[in-house]
Coordinates of C-alpha atoms (C1' of nucleotides) in Angstrom, one line a residue:
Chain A
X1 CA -13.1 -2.0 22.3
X2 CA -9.7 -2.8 20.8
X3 CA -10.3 -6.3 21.5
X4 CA -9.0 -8.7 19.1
X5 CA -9.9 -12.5 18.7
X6 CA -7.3 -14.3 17.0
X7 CA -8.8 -15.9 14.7
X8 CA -8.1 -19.0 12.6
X9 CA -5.1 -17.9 10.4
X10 CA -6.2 -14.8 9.7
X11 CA -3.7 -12.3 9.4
X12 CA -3.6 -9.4 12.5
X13 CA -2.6 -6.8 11.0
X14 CA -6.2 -7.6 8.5
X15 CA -8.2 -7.8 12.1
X16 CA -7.1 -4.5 12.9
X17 CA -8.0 -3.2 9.8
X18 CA -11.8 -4.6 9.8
X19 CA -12.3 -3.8 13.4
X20 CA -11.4 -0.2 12.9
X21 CA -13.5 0.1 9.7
X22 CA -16.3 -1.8 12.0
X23 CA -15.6 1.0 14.4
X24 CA -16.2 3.4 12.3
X25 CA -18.9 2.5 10.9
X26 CA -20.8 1.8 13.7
X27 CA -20.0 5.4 14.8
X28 CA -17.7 4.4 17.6
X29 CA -15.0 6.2 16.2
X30 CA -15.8 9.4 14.6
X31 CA -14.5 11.5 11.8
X32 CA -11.5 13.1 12.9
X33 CA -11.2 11.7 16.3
X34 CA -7.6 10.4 17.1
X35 CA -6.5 6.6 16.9
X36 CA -4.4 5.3 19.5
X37 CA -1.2 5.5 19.3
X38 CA 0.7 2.5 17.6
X39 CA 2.5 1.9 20.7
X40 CA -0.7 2.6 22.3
X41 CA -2.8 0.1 20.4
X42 CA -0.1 -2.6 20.5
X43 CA 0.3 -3.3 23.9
X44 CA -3.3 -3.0 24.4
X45 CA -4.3 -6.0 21.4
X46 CA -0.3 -7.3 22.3
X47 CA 0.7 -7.2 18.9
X48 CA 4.3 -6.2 17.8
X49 CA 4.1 -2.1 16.9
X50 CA 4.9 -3.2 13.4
X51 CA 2.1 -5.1 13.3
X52 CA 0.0 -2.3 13.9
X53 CA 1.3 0.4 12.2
X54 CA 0.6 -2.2 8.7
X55 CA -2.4 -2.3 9.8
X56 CA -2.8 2.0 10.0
X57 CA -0.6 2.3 6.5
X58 CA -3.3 0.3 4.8
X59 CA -5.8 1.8 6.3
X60 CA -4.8 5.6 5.2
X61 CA -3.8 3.8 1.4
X62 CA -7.7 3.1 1.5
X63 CA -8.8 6.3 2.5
X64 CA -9.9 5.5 6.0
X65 CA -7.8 7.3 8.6
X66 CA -5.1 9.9 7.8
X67 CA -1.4 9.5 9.5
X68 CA -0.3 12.8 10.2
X69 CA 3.8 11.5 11.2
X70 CA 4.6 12.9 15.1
X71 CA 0.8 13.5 15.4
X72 CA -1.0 10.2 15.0
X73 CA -3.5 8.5 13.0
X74 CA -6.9 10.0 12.7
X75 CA -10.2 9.2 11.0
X76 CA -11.1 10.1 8.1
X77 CA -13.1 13.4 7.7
X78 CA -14.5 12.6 4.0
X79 CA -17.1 9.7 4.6
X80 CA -15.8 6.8 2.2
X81 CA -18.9 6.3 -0.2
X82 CA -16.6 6.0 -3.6
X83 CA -17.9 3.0 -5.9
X84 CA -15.0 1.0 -6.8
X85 CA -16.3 -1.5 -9.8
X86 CA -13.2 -3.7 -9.6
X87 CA -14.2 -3.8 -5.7
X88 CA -17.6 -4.5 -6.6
X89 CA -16.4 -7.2 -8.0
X90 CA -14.3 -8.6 -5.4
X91 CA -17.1 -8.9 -3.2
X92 CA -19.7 -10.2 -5.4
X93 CA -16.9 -12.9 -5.9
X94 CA -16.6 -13.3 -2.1
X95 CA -20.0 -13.2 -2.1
X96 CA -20.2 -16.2 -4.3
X97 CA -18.0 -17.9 -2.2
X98 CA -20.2 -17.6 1.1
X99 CA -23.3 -18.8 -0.2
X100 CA -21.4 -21.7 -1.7
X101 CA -20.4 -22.7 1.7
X102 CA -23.5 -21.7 3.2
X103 CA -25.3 -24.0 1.3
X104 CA -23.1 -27.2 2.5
X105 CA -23.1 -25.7 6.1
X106 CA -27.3 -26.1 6.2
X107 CA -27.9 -22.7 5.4
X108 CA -31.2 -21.4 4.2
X109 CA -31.5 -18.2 2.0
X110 CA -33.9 -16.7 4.2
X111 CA -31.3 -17.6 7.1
X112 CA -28.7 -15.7 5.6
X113 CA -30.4 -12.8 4.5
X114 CA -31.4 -12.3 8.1
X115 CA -28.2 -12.3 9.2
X116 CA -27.3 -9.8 6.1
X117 CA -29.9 -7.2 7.4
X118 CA -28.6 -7.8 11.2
X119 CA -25.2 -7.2 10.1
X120 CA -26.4 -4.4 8.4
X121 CA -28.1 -2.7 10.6
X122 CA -25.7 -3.1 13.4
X123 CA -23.2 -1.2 11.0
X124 CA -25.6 1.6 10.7
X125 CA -26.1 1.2 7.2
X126 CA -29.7 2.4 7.5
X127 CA -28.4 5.4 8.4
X128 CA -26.6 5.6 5.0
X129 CA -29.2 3.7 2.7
Chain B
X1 CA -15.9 -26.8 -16.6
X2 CA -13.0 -26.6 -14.8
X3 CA -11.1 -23.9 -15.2
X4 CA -9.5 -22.3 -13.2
X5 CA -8.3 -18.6 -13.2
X6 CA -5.7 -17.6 -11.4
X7 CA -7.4 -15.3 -9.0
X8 CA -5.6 -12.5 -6.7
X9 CA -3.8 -14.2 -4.5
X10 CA -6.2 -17.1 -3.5
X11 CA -4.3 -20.7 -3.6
X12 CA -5.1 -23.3 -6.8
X13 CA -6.4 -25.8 -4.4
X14 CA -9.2 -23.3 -2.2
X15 CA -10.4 -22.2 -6.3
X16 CA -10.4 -26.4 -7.0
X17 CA -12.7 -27.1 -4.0
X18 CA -15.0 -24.0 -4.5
X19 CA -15.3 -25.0 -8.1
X20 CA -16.2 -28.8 -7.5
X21 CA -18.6 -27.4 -4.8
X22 CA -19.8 -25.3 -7.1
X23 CA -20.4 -27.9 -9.9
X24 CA -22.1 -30.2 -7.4
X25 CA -24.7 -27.9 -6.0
X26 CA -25.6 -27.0 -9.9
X27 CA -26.2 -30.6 -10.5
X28 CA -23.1 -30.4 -13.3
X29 CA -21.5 -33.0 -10.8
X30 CA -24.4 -35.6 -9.6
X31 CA -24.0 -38.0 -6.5
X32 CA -22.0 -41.2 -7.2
X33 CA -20.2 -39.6 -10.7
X34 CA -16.6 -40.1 -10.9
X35 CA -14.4 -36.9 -10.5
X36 CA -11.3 -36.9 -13.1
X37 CA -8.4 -38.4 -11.6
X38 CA -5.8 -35.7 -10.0
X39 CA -3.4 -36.6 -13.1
X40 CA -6.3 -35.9 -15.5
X41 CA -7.4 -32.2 -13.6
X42 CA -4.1 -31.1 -12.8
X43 CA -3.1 -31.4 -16.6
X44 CA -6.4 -29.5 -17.4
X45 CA -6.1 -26.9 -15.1
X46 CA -2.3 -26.8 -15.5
X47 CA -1.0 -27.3 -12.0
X48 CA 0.7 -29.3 -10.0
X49 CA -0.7 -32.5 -9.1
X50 CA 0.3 -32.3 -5.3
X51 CA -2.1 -29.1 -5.1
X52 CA -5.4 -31.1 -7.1
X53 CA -4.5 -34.1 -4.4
X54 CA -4.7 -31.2 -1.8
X55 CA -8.0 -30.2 -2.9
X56 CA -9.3 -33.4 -3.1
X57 CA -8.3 -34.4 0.1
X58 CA -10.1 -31.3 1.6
X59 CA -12.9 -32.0 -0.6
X60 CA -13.2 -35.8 1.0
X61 CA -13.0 -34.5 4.9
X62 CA -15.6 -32.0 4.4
X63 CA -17.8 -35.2 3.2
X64 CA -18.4 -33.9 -0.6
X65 CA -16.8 -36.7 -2.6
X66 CA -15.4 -39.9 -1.3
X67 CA -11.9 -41.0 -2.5
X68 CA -11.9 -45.3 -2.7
X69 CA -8.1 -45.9 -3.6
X70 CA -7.5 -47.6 -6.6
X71 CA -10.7 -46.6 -7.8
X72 CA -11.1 -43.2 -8.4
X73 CA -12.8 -40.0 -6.6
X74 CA -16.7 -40.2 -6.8
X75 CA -19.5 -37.5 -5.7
X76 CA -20.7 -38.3 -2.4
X77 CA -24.1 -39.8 -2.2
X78 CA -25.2 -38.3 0.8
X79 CA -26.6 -34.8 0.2
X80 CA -24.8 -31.8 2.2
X81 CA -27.0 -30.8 4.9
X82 CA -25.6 -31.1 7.9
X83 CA -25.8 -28.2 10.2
X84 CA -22.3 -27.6 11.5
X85 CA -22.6 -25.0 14.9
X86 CA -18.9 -23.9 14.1
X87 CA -18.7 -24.0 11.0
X88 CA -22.0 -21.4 10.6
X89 CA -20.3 -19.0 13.1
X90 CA -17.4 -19.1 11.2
X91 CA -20.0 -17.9 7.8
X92 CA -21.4 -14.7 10.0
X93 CA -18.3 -14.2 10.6
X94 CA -17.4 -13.8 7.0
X95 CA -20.9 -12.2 6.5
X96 CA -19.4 -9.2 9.1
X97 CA -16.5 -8.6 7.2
X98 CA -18.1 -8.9 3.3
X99 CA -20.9 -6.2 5.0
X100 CA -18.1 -4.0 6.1
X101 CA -16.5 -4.3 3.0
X102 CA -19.5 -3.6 0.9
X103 CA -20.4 -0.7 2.6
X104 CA -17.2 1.1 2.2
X105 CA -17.4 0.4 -1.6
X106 CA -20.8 1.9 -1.6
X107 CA -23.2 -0.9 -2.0
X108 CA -26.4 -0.7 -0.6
X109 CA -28.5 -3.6 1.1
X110 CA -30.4 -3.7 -1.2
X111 CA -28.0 -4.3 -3.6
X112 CA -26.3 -6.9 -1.5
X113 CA -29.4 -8.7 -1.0
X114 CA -30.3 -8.8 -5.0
X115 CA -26.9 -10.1 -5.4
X116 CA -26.8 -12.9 -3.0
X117 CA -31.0 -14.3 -4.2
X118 CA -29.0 -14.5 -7.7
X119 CA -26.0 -16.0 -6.7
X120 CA -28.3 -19.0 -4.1
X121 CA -30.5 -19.4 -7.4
X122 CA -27.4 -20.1 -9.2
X123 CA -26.5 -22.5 -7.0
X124 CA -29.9 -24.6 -7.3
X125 CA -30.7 -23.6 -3.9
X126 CA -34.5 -22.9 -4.5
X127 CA -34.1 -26.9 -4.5
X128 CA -33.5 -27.0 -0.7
X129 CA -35.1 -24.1 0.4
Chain C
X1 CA 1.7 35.3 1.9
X2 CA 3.0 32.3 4.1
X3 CA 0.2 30.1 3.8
X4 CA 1.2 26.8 4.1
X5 CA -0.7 24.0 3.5
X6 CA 0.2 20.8 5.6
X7 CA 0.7 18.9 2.1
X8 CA 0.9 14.9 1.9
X9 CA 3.9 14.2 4.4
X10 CA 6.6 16.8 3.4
X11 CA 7.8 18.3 7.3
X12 CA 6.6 22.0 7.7
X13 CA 10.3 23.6 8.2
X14 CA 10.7 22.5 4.4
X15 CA 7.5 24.0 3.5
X16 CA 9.1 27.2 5.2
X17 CA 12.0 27.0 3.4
X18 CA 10.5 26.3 -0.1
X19 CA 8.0 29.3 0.6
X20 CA 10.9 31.8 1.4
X21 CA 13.1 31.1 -1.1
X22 CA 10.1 31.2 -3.7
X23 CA 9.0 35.0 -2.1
X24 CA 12.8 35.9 -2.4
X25 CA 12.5 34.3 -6.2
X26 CA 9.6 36.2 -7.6
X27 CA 10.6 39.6 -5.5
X28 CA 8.1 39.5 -3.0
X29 CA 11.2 39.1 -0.3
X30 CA 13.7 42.2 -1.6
X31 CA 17.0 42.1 -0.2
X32 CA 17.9 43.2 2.8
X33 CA 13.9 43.3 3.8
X34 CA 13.2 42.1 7.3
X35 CA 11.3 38.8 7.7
X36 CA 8.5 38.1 9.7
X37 CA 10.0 37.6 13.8
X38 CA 10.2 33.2 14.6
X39 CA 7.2 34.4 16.5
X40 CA 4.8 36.5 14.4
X41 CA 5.6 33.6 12.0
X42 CA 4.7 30.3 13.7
X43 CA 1.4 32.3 14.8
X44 CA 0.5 33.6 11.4
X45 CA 1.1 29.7 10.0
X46 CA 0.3 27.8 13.4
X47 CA 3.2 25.8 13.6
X48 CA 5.6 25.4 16.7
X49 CA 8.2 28.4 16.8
X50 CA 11.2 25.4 17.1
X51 CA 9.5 24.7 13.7
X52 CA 10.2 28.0 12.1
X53 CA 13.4 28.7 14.3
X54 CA 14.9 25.4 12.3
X55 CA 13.6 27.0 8.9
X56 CA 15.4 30.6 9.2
X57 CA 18.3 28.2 10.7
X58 CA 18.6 26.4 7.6
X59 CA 17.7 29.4 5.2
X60 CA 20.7 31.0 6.9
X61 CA 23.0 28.0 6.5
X62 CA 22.0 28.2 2.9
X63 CA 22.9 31.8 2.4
X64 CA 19.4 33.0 1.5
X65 CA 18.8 35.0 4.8
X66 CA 20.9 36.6 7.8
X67 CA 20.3 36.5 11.2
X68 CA 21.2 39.2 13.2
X69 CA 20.6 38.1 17.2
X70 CA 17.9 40.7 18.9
X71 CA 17.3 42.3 15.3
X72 CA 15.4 39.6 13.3
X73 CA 16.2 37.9 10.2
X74 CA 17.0 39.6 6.6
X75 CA 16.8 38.7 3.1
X76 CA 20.1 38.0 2.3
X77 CA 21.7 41.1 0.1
X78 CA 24.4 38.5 -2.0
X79 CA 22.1 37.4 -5.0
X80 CA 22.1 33.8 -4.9
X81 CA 24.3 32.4 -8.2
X82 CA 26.9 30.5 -6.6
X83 CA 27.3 27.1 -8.9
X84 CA 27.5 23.9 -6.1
X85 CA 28.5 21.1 -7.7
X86 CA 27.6 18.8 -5.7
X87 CA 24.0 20.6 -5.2
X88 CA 23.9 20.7 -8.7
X89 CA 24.3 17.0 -8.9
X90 CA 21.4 16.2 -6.4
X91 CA 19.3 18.4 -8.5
X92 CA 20.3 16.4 -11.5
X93 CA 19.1 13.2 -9.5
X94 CA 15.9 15.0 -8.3
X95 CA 14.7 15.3 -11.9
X96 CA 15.9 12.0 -12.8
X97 CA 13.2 10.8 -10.1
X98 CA 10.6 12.7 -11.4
X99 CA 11.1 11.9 -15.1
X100 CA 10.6 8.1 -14.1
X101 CA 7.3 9.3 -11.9
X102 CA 6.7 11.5 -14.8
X103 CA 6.2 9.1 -17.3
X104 CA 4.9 6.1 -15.3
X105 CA 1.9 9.1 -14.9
X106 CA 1.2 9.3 -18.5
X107 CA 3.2 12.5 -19.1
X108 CA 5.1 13.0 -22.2
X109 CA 8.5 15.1 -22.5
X110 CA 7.0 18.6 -23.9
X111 CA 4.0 18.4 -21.3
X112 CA 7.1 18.5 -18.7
X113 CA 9.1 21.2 -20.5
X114 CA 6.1 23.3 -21.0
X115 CA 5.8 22.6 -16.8
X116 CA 9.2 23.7 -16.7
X117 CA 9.1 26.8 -18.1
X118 CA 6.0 28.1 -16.6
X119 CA 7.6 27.2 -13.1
X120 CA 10.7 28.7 -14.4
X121 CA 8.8 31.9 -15.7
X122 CA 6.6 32.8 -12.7
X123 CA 10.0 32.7 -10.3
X124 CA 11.3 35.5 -12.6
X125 CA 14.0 33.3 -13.9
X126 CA 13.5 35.1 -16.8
X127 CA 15.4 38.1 -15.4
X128 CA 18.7 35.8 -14.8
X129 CA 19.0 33.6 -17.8
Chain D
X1 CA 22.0 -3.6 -11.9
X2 CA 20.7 -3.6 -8.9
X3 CA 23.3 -1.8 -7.7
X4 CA 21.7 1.1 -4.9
X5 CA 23.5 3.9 -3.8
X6 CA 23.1 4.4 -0.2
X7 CA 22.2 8.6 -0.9
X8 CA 21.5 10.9 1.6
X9 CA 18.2 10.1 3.3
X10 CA 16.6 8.6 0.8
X11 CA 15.1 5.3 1.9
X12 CA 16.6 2.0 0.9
X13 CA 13.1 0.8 0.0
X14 CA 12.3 3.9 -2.3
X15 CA 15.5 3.6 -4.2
X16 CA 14.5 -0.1 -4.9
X17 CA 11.8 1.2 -5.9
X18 CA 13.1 3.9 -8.3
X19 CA 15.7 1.9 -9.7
X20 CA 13.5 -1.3 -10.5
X21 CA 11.0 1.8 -12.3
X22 CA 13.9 3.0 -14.0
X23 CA 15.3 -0.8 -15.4
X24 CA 11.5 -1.2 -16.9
X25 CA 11.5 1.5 -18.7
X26 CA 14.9 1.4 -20.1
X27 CA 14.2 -1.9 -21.3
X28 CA 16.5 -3.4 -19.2
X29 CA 13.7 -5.4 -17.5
X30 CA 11.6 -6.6 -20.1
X31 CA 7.4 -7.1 -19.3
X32 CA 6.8 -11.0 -18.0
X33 CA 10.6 -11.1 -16.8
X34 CA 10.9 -12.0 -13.0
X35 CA 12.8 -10.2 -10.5
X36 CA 15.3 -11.8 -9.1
X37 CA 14.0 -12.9 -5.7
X38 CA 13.1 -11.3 -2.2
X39 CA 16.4 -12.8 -0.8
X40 CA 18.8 -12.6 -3.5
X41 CA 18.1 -8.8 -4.5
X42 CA 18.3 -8.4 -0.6
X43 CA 22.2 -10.7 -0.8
X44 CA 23.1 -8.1 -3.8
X45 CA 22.0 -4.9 -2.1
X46 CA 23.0 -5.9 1.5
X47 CA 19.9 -4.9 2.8
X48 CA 17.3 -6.6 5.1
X49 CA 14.8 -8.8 3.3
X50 CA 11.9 -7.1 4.9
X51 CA 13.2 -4.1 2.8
X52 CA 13.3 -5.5 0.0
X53 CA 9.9 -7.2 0.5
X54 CA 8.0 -3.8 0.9
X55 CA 9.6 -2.2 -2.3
X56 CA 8.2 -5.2 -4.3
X57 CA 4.6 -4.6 -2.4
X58 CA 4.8 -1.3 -3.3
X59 CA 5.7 -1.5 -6.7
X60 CA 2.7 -4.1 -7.3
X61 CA 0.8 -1.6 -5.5
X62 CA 1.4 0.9 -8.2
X63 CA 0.9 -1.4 -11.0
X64 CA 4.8 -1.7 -11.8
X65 CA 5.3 -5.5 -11.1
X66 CA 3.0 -8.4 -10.3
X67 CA 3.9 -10.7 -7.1
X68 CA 3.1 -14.3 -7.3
X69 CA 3.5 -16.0 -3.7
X70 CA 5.8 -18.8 -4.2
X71 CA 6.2 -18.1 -7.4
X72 CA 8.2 -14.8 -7.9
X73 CA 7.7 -11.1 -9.1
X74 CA 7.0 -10.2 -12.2
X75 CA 7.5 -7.2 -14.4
X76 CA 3.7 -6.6 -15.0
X77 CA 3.0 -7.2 -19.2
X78 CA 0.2 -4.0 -19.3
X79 CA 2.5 -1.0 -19.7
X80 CA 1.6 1.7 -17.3
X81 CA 0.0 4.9 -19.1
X82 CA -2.5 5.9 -16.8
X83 CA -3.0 9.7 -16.7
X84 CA -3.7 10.0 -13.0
X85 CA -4.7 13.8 -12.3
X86 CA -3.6 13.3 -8.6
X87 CA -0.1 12.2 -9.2
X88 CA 0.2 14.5 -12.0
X89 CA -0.8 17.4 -9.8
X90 CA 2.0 16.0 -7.3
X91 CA 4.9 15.5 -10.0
X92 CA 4.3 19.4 -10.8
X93 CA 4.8 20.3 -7.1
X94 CA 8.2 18.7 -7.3
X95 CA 8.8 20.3 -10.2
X96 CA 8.3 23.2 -8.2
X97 CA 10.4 22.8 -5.8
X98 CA 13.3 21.4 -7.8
X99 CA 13.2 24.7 -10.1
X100 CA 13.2 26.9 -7.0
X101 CA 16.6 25.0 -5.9
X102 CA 17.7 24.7 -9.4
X103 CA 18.0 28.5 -9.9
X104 CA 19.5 28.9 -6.2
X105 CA 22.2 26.3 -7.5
X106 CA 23.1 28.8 -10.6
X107 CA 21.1 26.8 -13.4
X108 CA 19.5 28.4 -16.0
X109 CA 16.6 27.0 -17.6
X110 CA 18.6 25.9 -20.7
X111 CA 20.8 24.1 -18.7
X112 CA 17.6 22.4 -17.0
X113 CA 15.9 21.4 -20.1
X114 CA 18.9 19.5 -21.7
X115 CA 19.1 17.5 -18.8
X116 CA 15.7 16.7 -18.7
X117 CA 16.1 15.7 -22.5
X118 CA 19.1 13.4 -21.9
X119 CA 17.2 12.0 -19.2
X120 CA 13.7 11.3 -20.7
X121 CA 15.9 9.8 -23.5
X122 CA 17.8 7.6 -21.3
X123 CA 14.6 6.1 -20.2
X124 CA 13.3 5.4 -23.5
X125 CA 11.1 8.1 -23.3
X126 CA 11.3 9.0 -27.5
X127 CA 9.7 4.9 -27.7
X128 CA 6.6 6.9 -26.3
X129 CA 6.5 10.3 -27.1
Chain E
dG1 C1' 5.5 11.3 22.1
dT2 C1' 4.6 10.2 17.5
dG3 C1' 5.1 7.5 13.2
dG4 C1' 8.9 5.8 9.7
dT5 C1' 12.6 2.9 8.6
dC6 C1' 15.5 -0.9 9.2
dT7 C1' 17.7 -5.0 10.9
dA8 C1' 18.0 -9.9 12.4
dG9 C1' 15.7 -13.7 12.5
dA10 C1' 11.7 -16.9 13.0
dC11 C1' 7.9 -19.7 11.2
dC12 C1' 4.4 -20.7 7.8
dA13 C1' 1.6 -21.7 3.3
dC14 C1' 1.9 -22.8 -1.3
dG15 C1' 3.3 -25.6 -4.8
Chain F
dG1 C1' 12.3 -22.0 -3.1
dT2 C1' 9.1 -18.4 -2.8
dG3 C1' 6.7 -14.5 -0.7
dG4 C1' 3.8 -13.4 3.8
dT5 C1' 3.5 -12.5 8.5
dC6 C1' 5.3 -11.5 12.8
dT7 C1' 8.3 -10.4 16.7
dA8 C1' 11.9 -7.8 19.3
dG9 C1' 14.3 -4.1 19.3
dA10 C1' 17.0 -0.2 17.5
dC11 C1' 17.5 4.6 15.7
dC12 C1' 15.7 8.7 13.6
dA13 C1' 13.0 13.0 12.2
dC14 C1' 9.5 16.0 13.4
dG15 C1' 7.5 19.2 16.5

DNA sequence: GTGGTCTAGACCACG
DNA sequence: GTGGTCTAGACCACG
């Protein structure tokens, strides 16, 4: 569940945030339900506490989970559905950037917008669109 | 043509080889045309010629331009349409996290989907697909 | 009366405290009056009786109640006017923090003032100075 | 300059915070300047690098200063002026709280408000007002 | 038991 | 030389 890959130079503490937003998302965790503990979570990914606790500060600073100190890290009652332009942006730009590479890895349009609407779905975004 | 804006935290020499992959899939850059020597681009784009002979060498492993020494770096020939397994894997995986991210910032499928037909026809992809 | 809100990280036994000493400010505590038992208290706010116990501890410490063991706590009868120095000089480096925050949020010096003095006003300052 | 009081409590990482806040709007640290680095302000200080390090995230967080990996940090050239009604709210609980100690330390409101003066002068605060 | 802070020290990417 | 990430481990406040 907690199961992290450790991917090619990508950052831990960024897995752990993804994963839990994918958690989320996907209704796995739901709002208010308790985190694991730092401790918790770091032996089970084994991952330095620190690690993990950067991973819930930035997490809360998005709006995510809430850290109640001595309790533990929660989710997020208010679903996160704010439209951040400058984020907008970001991703369009990162958007940009995939199809860019798509294109020189053989990719089709039609391939990747498959893949768009699996991703999506899996996420439960029909639930939201 | 080659500018190159210092974006939020993403290294000169990634921007250099999205922007020459960029210019190359538009057709700006044709197969076979020179590319300015790293002297000439790094005093453009105001950086340090190490970072352009980075890029370049990045740019010649991936098989988009060739680099004869002496000579000069030139567009390679041979069109980019190899279908690399890993390399495909490693775009869904980027596809997961963009989706996540998207969603949080209140972008529909829709939109996502509008977003990435413009940014393919950009790219000249109605060319290949 | 002692609603407290679980506000943005500051530790419930300093909510206590701040919420006493305001109620003493504006009246609503007279001397001598008898506070709420440890018990009644932590039930009417749902906190841990240690929680409160540390709050009237520290209220006492302070001079602003008594504790008399088996017979509750009491709203201290000596008015509180002694001039600390050194209290007075972490006061003076408590605003100095908040004129920094103050103006990094846009605020200008008479917004502030007028702030001050409606604080100042509703704790019945008026009836010292 | 950089000199930090270790006060009661207060976290190293905050006062670097404050302080570096209260050199940019005295003047003292001009907009475009750079900091002195992650390791030297930690030599000056005596404190851990890591310390240092998540001051300087912090304040680029909020807009204060601009991080440049392998370059430096920056005092940020926009001034800040935002009128965030959050933070606001939160700058007029402290204000709160700090009158409600104020009056138990024997200040009048006079006394308060000429301090306040001296200090919003001291930053610089007439340049704005 | 929980998260927060901090130290000491390592390695890495970028330029 | 710079900041970024990470580990290992310590101590503390809160409840």
């Amino acid at each position: 569940m907690f199961q992290i890959d450790d991917m090619k130079n990508i950052p831990i503490y960024e897995q752990v945030i993804w994963k839990i937003k994918e958690l989320c998302l996907r209704g796995a965790l739901k709002p208010g339900e308790k985190l694991p503990s730092v401790r918790e979570l770091s032996g089970m990914i084994i991952a330095n506490p620190n690690t993990v606790s950067k991973a819930y500060q930035e997490l809360e600073r998005q709006g995510v989970i809430e850290i109640r100190p001595g309790k533990g890290a929660f989710v997020h009652a208010r679903p996160p559905d704010r439209a951040d332009a400058g984020k907008q942006e970001g991703i369009r730009e990162q958007l940009r950037r995939l199809v860019i590479e798509a294109i020189y890895a053989g990719l089709t349009l039609e391939e990747i917008k498959t893949w768009l609407e699996e991703e999506y779905a899996q996420l439960g975004g029909s639930q939201r669109a």
